[in-house]
Short mmCIF file of C-alpha atoms and ligand atoms in Angstrom, two decimals:
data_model
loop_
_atom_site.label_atom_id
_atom_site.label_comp_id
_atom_site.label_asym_id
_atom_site.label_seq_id
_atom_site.Cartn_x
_atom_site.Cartn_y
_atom_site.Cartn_z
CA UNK A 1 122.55 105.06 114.28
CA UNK A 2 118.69 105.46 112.90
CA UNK A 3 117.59 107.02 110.64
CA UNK A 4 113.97 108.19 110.33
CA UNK A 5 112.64 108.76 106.72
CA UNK A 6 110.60 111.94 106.25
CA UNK A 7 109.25 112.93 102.47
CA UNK A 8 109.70 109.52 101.09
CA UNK A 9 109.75 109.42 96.78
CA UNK A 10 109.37 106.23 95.15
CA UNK A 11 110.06 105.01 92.01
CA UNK A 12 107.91 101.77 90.44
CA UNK A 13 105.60 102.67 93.15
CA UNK A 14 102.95 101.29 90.34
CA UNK A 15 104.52 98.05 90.11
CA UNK A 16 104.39 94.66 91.99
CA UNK A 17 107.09 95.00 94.96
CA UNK A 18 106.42 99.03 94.61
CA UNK A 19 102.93 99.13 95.25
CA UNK A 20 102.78 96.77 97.99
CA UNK A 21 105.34 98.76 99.53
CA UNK A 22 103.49 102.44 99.20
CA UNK A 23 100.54 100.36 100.91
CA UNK A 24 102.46 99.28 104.10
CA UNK A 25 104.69 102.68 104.34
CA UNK A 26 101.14 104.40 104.65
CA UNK A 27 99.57 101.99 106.59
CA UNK A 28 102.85 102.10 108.77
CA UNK A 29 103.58 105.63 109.35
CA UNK A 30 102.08 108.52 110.77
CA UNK A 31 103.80 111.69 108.74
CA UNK A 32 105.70 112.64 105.86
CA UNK A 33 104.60 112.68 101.99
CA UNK A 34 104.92 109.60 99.83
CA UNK A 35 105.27 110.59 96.60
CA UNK A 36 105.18 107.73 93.75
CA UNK A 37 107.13 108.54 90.58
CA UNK A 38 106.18 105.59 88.00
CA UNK A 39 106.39 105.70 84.00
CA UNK A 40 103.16 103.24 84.13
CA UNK A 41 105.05 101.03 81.61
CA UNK A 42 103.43 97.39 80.18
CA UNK A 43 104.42 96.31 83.84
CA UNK A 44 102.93 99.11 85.83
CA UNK A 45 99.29 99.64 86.55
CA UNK A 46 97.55 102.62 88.40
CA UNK A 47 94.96 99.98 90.28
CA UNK A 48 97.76 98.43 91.63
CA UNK A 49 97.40 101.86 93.97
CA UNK A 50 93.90 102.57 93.77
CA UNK A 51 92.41 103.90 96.77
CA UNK A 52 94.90 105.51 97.80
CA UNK A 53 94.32 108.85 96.29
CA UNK A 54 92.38 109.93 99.27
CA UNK A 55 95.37 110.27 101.80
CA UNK A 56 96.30 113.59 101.47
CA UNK A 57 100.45 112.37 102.19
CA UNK A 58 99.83 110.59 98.90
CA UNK A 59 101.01 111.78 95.48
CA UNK A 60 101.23 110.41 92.21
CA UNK A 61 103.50 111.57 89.43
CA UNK A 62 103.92 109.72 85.92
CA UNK A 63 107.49 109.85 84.27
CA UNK A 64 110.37 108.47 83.50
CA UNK A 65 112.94 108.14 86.21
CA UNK A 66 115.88 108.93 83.09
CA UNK A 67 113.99 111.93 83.27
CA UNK A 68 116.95 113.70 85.73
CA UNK A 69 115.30 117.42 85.28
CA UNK A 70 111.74 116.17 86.47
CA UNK A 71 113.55 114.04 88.95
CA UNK A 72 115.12 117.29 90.66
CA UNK A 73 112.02 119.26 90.43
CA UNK A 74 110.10 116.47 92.73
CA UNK A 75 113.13 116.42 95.04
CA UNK A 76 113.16 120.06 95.77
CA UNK A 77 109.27 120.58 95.31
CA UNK A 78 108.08 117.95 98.06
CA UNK A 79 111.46 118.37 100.39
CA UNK A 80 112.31 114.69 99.69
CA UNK A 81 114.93 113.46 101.82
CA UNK A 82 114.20 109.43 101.33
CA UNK A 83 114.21 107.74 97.43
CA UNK A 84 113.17 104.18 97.46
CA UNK A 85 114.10 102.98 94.12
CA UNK A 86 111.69 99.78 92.67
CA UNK A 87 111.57 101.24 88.90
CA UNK A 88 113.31 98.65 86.63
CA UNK A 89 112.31 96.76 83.68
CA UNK A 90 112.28 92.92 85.69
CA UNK A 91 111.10 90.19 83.92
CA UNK A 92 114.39 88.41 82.91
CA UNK A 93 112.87 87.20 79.31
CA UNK A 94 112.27 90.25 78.18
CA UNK A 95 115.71 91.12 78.44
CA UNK A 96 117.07 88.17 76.56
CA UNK A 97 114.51 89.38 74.08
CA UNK A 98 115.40 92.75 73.68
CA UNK A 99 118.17 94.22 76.04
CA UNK A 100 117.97 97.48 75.12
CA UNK A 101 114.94 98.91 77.41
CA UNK A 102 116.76 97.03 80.59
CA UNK A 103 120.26 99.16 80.13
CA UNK A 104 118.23 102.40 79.35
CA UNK A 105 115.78 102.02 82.84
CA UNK A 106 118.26 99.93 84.95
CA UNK A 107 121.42 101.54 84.54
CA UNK A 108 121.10 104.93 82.70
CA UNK A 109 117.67 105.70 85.03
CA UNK A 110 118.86 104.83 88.25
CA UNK A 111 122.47 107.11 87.24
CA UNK A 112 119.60 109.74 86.56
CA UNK A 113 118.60 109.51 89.87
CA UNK A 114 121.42 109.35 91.71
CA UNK A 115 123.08 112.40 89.84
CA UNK A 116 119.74 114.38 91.04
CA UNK A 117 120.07 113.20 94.68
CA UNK A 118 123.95 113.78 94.64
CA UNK A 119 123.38 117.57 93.08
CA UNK A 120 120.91 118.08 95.67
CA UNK A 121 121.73 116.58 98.79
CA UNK A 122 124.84 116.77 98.60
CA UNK A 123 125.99 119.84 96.77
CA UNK A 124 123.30 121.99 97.70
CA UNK A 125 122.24 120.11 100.94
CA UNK A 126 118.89 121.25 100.41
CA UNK A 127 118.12 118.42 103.65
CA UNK A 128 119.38 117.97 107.34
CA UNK A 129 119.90 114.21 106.70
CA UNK A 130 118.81 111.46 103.61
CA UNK A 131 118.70 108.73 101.73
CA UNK A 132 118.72 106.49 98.68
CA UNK A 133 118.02 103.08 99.22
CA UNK A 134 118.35 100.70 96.36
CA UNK A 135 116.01 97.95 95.66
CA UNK A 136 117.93 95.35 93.84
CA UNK A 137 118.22 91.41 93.25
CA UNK A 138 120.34 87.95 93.93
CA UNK A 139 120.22 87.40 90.28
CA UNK A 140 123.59 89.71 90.59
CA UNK A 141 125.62 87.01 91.91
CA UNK A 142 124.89 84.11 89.36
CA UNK A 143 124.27 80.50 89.36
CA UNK A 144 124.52 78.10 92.40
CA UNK A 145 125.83 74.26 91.90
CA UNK A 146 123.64 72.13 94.55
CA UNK A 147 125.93 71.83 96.86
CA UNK A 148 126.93 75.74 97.06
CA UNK A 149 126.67 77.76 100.01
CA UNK A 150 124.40 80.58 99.90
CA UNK A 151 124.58 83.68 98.08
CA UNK A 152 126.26 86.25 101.10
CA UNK A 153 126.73 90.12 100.91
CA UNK A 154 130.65 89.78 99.88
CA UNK A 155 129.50 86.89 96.39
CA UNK A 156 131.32 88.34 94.16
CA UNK A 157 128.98 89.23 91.53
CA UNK A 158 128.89 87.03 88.24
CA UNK A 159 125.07 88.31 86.44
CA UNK A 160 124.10 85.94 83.53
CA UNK A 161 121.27 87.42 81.95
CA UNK A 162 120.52 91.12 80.49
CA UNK A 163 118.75 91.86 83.39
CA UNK A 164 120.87 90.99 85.93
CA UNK A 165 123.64 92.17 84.56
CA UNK A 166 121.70 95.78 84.61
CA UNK A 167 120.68 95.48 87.76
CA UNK A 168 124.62 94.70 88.99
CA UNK A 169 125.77 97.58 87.07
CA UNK A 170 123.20 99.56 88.97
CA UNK A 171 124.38 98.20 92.39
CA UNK A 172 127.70 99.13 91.46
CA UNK A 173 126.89 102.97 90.75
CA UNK A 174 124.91 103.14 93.83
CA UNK A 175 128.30 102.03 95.48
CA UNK A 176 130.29 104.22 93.61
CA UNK A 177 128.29 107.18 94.59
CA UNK A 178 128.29 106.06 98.27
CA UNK A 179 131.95 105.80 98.12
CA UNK A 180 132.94 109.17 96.07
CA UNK A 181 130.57 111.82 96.94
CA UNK A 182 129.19 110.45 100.34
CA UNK A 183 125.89 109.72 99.33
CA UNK A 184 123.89 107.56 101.95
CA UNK A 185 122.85 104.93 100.33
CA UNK A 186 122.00 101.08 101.36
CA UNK A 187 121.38 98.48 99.06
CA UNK A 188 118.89 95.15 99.24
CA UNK A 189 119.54 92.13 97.52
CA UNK A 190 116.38 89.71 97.59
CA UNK A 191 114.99 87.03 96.12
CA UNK A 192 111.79 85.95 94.28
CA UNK A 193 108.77 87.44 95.87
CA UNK A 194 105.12 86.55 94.96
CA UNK A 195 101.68 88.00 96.36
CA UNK A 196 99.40 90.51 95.27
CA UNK A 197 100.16 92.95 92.45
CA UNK A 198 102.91 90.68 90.64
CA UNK A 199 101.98 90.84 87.05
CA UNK A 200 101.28 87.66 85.32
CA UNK A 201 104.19 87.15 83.30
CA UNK A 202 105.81 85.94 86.23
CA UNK A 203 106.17 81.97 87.36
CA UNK A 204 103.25 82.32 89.98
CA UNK A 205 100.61 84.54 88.57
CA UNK A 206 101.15 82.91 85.22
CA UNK A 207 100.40 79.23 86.47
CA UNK A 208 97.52 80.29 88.89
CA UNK A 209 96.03 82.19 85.66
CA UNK A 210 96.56 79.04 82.93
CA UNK A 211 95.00 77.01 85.23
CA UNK A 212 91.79 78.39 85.51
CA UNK A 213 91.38 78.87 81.86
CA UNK A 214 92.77 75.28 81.19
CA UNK A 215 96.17 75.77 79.45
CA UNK A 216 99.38 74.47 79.59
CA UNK A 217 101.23 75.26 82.18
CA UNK A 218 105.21 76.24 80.73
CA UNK A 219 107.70 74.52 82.94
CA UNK A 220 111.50 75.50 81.49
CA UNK A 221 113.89 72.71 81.10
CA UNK A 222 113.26 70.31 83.91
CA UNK A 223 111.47 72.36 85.95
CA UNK A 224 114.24 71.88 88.53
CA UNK A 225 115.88 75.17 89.07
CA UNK A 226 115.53 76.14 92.32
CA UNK A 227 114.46 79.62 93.63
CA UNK A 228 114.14 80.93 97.26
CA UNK A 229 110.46 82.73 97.32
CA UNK A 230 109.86 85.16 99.83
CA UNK A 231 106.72 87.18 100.12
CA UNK A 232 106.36 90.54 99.05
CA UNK A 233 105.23 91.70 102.51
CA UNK A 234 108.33 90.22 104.36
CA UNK A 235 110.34 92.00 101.35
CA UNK A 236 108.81 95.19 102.27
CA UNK A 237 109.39 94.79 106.08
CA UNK A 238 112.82 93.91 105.15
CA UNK A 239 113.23 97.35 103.15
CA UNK A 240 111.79 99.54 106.23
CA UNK A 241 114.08 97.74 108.50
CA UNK A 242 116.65 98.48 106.13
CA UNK A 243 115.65 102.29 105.42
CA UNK A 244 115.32 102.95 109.39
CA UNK A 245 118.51 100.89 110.64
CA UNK A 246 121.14 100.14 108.01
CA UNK A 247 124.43 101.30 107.91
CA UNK A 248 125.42 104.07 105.24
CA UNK A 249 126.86 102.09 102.30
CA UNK A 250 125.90 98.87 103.29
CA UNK A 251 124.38 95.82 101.23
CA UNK A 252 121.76 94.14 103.13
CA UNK A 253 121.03 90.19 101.34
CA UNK A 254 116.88 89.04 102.11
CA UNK A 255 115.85 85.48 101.37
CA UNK A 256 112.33 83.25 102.87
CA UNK A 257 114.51 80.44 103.33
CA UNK A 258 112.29 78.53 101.04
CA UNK A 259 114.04 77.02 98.40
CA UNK A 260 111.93 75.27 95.95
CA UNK A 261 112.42 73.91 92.73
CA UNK A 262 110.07 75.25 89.90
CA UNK A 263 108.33 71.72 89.59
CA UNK A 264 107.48 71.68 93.01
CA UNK A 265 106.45 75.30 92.98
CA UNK A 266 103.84 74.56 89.90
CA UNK A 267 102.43 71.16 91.42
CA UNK A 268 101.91 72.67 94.66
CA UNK A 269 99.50 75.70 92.98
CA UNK A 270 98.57 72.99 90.91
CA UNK A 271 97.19 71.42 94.22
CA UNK A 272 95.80 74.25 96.00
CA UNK A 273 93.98 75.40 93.12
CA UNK A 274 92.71 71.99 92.45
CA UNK A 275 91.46 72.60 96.08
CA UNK A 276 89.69 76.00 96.30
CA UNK A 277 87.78 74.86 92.83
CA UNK A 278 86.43 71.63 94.10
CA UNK A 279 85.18 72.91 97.48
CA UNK A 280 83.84 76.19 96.58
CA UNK A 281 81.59 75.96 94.15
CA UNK A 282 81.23 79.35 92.51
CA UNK A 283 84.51 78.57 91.41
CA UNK A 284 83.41 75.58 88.78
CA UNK A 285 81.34 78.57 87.45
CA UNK A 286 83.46 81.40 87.34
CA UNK A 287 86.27 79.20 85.67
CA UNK A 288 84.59 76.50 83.83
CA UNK A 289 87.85 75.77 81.98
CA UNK A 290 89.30 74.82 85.18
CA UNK A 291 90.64 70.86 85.29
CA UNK A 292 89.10 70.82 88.75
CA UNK A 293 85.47 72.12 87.46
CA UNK A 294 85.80 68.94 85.12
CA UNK A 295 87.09 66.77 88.27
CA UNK A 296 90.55 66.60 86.71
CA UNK A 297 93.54 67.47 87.98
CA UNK A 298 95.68 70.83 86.95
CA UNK A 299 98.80 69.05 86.80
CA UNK A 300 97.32 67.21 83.67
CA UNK A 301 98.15 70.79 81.81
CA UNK A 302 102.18 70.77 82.91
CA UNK A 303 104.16 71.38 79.58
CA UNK A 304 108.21 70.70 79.87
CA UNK A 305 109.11 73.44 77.32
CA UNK A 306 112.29 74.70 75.72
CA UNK A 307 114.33 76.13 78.40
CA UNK A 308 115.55 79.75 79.10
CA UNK A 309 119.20 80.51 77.50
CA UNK A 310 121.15 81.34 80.14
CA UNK A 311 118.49 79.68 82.81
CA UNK A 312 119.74 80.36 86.47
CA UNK A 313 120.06 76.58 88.13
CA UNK A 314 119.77 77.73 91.70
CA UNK A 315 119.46 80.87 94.07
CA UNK A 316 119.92 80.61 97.88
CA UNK A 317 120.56 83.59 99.86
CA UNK A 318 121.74 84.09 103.45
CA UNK A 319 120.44 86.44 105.21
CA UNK A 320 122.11 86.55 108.48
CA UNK A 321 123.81 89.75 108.38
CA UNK A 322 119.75 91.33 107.69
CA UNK A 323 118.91 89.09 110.95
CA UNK A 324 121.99 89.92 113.24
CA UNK A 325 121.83 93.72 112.34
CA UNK A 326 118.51 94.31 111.59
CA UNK A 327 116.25 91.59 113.32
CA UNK A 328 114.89 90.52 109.95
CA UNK A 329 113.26 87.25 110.08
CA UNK A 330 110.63 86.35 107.02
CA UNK A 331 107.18 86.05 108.92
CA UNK A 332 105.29 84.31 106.33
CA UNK A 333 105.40 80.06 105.04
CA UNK A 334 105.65 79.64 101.81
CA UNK A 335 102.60 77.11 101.49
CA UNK A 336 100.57 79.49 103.52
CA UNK A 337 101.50 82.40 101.58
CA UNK A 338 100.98 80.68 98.23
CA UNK A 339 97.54 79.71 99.55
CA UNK A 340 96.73 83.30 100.37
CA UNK A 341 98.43 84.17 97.13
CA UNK A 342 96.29 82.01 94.55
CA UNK A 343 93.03 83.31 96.83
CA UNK A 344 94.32 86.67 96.54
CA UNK A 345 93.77 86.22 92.59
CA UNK A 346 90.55 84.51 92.90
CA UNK A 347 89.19 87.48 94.44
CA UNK A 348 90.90 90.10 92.54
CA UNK A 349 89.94 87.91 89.02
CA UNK A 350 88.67 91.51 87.51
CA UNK A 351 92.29 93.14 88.23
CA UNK A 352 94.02 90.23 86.32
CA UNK A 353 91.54 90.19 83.65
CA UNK A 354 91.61 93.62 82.42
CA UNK A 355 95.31 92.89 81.80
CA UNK A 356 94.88 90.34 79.38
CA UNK A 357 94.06 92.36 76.60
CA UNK A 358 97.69 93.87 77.24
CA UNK A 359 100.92 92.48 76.61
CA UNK A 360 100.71 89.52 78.41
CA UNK A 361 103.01 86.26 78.20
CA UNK A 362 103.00 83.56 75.96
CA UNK A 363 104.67 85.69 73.58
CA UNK A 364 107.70 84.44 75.26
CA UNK A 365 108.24 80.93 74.03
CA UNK A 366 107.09 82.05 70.72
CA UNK A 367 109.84 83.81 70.27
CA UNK A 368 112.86 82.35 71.95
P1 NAD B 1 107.62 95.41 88.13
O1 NAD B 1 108.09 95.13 86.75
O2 NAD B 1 106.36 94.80 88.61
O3 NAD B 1 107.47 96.99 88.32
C1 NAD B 1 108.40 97.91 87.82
C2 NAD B 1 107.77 99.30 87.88
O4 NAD B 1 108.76 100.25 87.41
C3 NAD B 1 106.53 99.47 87.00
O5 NAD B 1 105.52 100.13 87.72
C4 NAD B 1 107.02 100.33 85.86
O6 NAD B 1 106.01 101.15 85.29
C5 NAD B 1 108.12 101.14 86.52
N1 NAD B 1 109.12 101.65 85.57
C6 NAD B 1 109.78 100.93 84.63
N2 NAD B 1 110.59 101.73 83.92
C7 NAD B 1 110.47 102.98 84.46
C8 NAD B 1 111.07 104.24 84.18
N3 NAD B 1 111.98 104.38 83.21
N4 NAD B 1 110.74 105.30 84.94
C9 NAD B 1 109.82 105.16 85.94
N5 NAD B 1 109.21 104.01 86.22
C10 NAD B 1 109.54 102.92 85.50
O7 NAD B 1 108.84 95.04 89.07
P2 NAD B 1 108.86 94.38 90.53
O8 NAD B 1 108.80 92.91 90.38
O9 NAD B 1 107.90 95.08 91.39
O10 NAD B 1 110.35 94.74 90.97
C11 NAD B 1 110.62 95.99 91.61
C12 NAD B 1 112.10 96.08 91.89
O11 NAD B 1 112.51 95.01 92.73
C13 NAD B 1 112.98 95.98 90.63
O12 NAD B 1 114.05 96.89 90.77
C14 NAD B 1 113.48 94.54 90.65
O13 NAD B 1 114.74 94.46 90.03
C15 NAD B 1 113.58 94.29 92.14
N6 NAD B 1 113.41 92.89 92.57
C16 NAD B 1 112.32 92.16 92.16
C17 NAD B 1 112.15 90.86 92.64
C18 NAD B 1 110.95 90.04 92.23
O14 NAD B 1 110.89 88.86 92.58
N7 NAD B 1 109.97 90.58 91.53
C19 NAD B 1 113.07 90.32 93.53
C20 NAD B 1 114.18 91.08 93.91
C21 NAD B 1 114.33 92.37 93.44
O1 DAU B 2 115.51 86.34 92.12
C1 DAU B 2 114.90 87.60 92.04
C2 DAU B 2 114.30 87.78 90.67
O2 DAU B 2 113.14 86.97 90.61
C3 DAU B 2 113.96 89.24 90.34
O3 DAU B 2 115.14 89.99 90.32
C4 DAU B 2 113.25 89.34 88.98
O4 DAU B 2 112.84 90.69 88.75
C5 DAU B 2 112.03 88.45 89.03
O5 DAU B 2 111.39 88.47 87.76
C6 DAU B 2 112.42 87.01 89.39
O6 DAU B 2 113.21 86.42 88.33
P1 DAU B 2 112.98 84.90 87.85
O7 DAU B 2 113.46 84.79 86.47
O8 DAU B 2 113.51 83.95 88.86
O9 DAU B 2 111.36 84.87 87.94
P2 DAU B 2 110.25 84.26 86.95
O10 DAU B 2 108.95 84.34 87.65
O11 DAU B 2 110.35 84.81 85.57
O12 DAU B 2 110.68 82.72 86.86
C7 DAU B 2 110.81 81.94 88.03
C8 DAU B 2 111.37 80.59 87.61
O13 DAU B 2 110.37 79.92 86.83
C9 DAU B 2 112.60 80.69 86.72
O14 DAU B 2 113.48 79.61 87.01
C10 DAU B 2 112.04 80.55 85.30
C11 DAU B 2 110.86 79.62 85.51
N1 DAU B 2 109.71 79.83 84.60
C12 DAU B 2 109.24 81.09 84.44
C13 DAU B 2 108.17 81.32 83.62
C14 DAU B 2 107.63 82.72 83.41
C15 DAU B 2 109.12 78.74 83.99
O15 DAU B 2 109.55 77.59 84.15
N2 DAU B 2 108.05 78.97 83.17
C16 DAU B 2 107.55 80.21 82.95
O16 DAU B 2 106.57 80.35 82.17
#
């Protein structure tokens, strides 16, 4: 059974995963509004979408998605019968820092939503057909040894941080509405994307930025937790698949079948960047704190810093129920991808830059 999504509202829309996925449902569909609901927290940003104010299926609407009054009012105002839910506080130091923001967005917020879909879709069945896909995270199932088998659909969950454990309590309402009240809903459960948009206070965009300004480059621990990185395009084909062709009440697991330990990951943008400064020489100019400007290498600026409490050792995910069901297959190699992804910030330096002045990052080991 398909299901084709019409008036499509979605939440974090502003953010990193969010935004690239407004671009490729518009780029990807002929009809239907898109309407992007987005508080335009510290993590979301309004350029992240800029352009696209001149399709006319576009709208943007700033608010909070706990918000369940506003929430209904979009729902019955643009004859939404799709909500793809991004909006979450994500960054998993934050929430060791300072839980309190994670329960009230994750858990109360997406409740808020579901309530409003429920009322109307299912009480009022203001629409022919819908529904509610979730957007949600491995970090729900724990901690892998080394010689574990992949996280599968049926892992029973075991979250170790604030934010996971948000984002499982969320998974489990989604289920709960699914199962009591009939609500379609699916559910994905990826890993660690990268690419353009992703706000530097995560692993990739934070290294790519140190390095050009010459400082230290924060490795956790040992640097050898391994995560599975899958590009924020492949995630977003992933969710479409998902949206179109999943089953009512399903969970739907999407990994890159890259696993890479953080060490690895850091060297290897240590390397490219090394690269794209050396042979291009506007590069030396525009970043003059740059090792390579200096004909050093980036790596030199690797610090081995206290580690994350609660540090996940290892994610892994398989994805073969996505693959059998679905045909989902990640498109994109991770050194490729990271290639295009450290260009993709040389050439956007301006969008990065004007969120320096905001929160930003180092604030984190400051204050563990
Ligand atoms: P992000 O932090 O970049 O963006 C989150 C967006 O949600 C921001 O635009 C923010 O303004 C918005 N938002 C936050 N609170 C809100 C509220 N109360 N009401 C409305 N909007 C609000 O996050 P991301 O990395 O793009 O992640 C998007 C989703 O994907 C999250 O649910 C996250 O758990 C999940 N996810 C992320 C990854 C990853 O690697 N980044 C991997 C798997 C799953
Ligand atoms: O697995 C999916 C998850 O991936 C998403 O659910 C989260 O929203 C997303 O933030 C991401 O979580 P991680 O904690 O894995 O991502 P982050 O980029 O913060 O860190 C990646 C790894 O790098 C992790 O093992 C911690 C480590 N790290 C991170 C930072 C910011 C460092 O060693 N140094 C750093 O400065």
């Amino acid at each position: 059974m398909s299901f084709e999504p019409n008036n499509v509202l979605i939440t974090g829309g502003a953010g990193f995963i969010g935004a690239n996925f407004v671009r490729h449902w518009l780029d990807t569909t002929q009809q239907g509004k898109v309407v992007v609901f987005d508080a335009l927290t510290y993590a979301g940003n309004i350029e992240n979408l800029a352009g696209l104010d001149k399709n006319l299926r576009y709208v943007f609407v700033r608010g909070d998605i706990c918000d369940e009054a506003v929430v209904r009012q979009l729902l019955e105002q643009h004859r939404i019968d799709t909500i793809i839910h991004f909006a979450a506080e994500s960054h998993v130091d934050r929430s060791i820092l300072g839980p309190d923001d994670f329960i009230r967005t994750n858990v109360v917020g997406t409740h808020s939503l579901l309530k409003a879909a429920k009322s109307l879709w299912i009480d009022q069945k203001t629409v022919a057909a819908h529904r509610f896909h979730h957007v949600s995270t491995d970090e729900v199932y724990g901690s892998l040894g080394p010689e574990d088998e992949p996280f599968h659909e049926a892992t029973p969950y075991a979250p170790n941080s604030p934010y996971s454990a948000t984002k499982a309590g969320a998974d489990h309402l989604v289920r709960a509405y699914h199962e009591t009240y009939g609500l379609d809903t699916t559910v994905t459960n990826c890993s660690n994307n990268y690419g353009p948009y992703q706000f530097p206070e995560k692993l990739i965009p934070l290294i790519i930025i140190n390095i050009l300004h010459g400082k230290p480059l924060p490795v956790y621990g040992d640097g050898m937790q391994v995560r599975d990185w899958l590009h924020v395009a492949d995630h977003c084909e992933a969710i479409a698949l998902v949206l179109r062709h999943g089953m009512s009440g399903e969970v739907y697991n999407v990994g890159g079948n890259s696993e890479t330990t953080n060490i690895d990951l850091v060297h290897g943008l240590c390397a490219v960047v090394d690269d794209l400064v050396t042979t291009r020489d506007e590069l030396s100019v525009a970043f003059p704190g740059a090792p390579a400007a200096e004909g050093k290498q980036a790596k030199s600026l690797v610090r081995h810093v206290r580690d994350r409490p609660g540090h996940d050792r290892r994610y892994a995910i398989n994805f073969a129920k996505a693959k059998r069901e679905l045909g989902y297959c990640p498109q994109r190699d991770l050194a490729a991808g990271l290639r295009s992804t450290v260009e993709w910030y040389l050439e956007n330096a301006q969008w990065w830059q004007a969120l320096l002045g905001r929160e930003y990052t180092e604030w984190v080991n400051k204050n563990y």
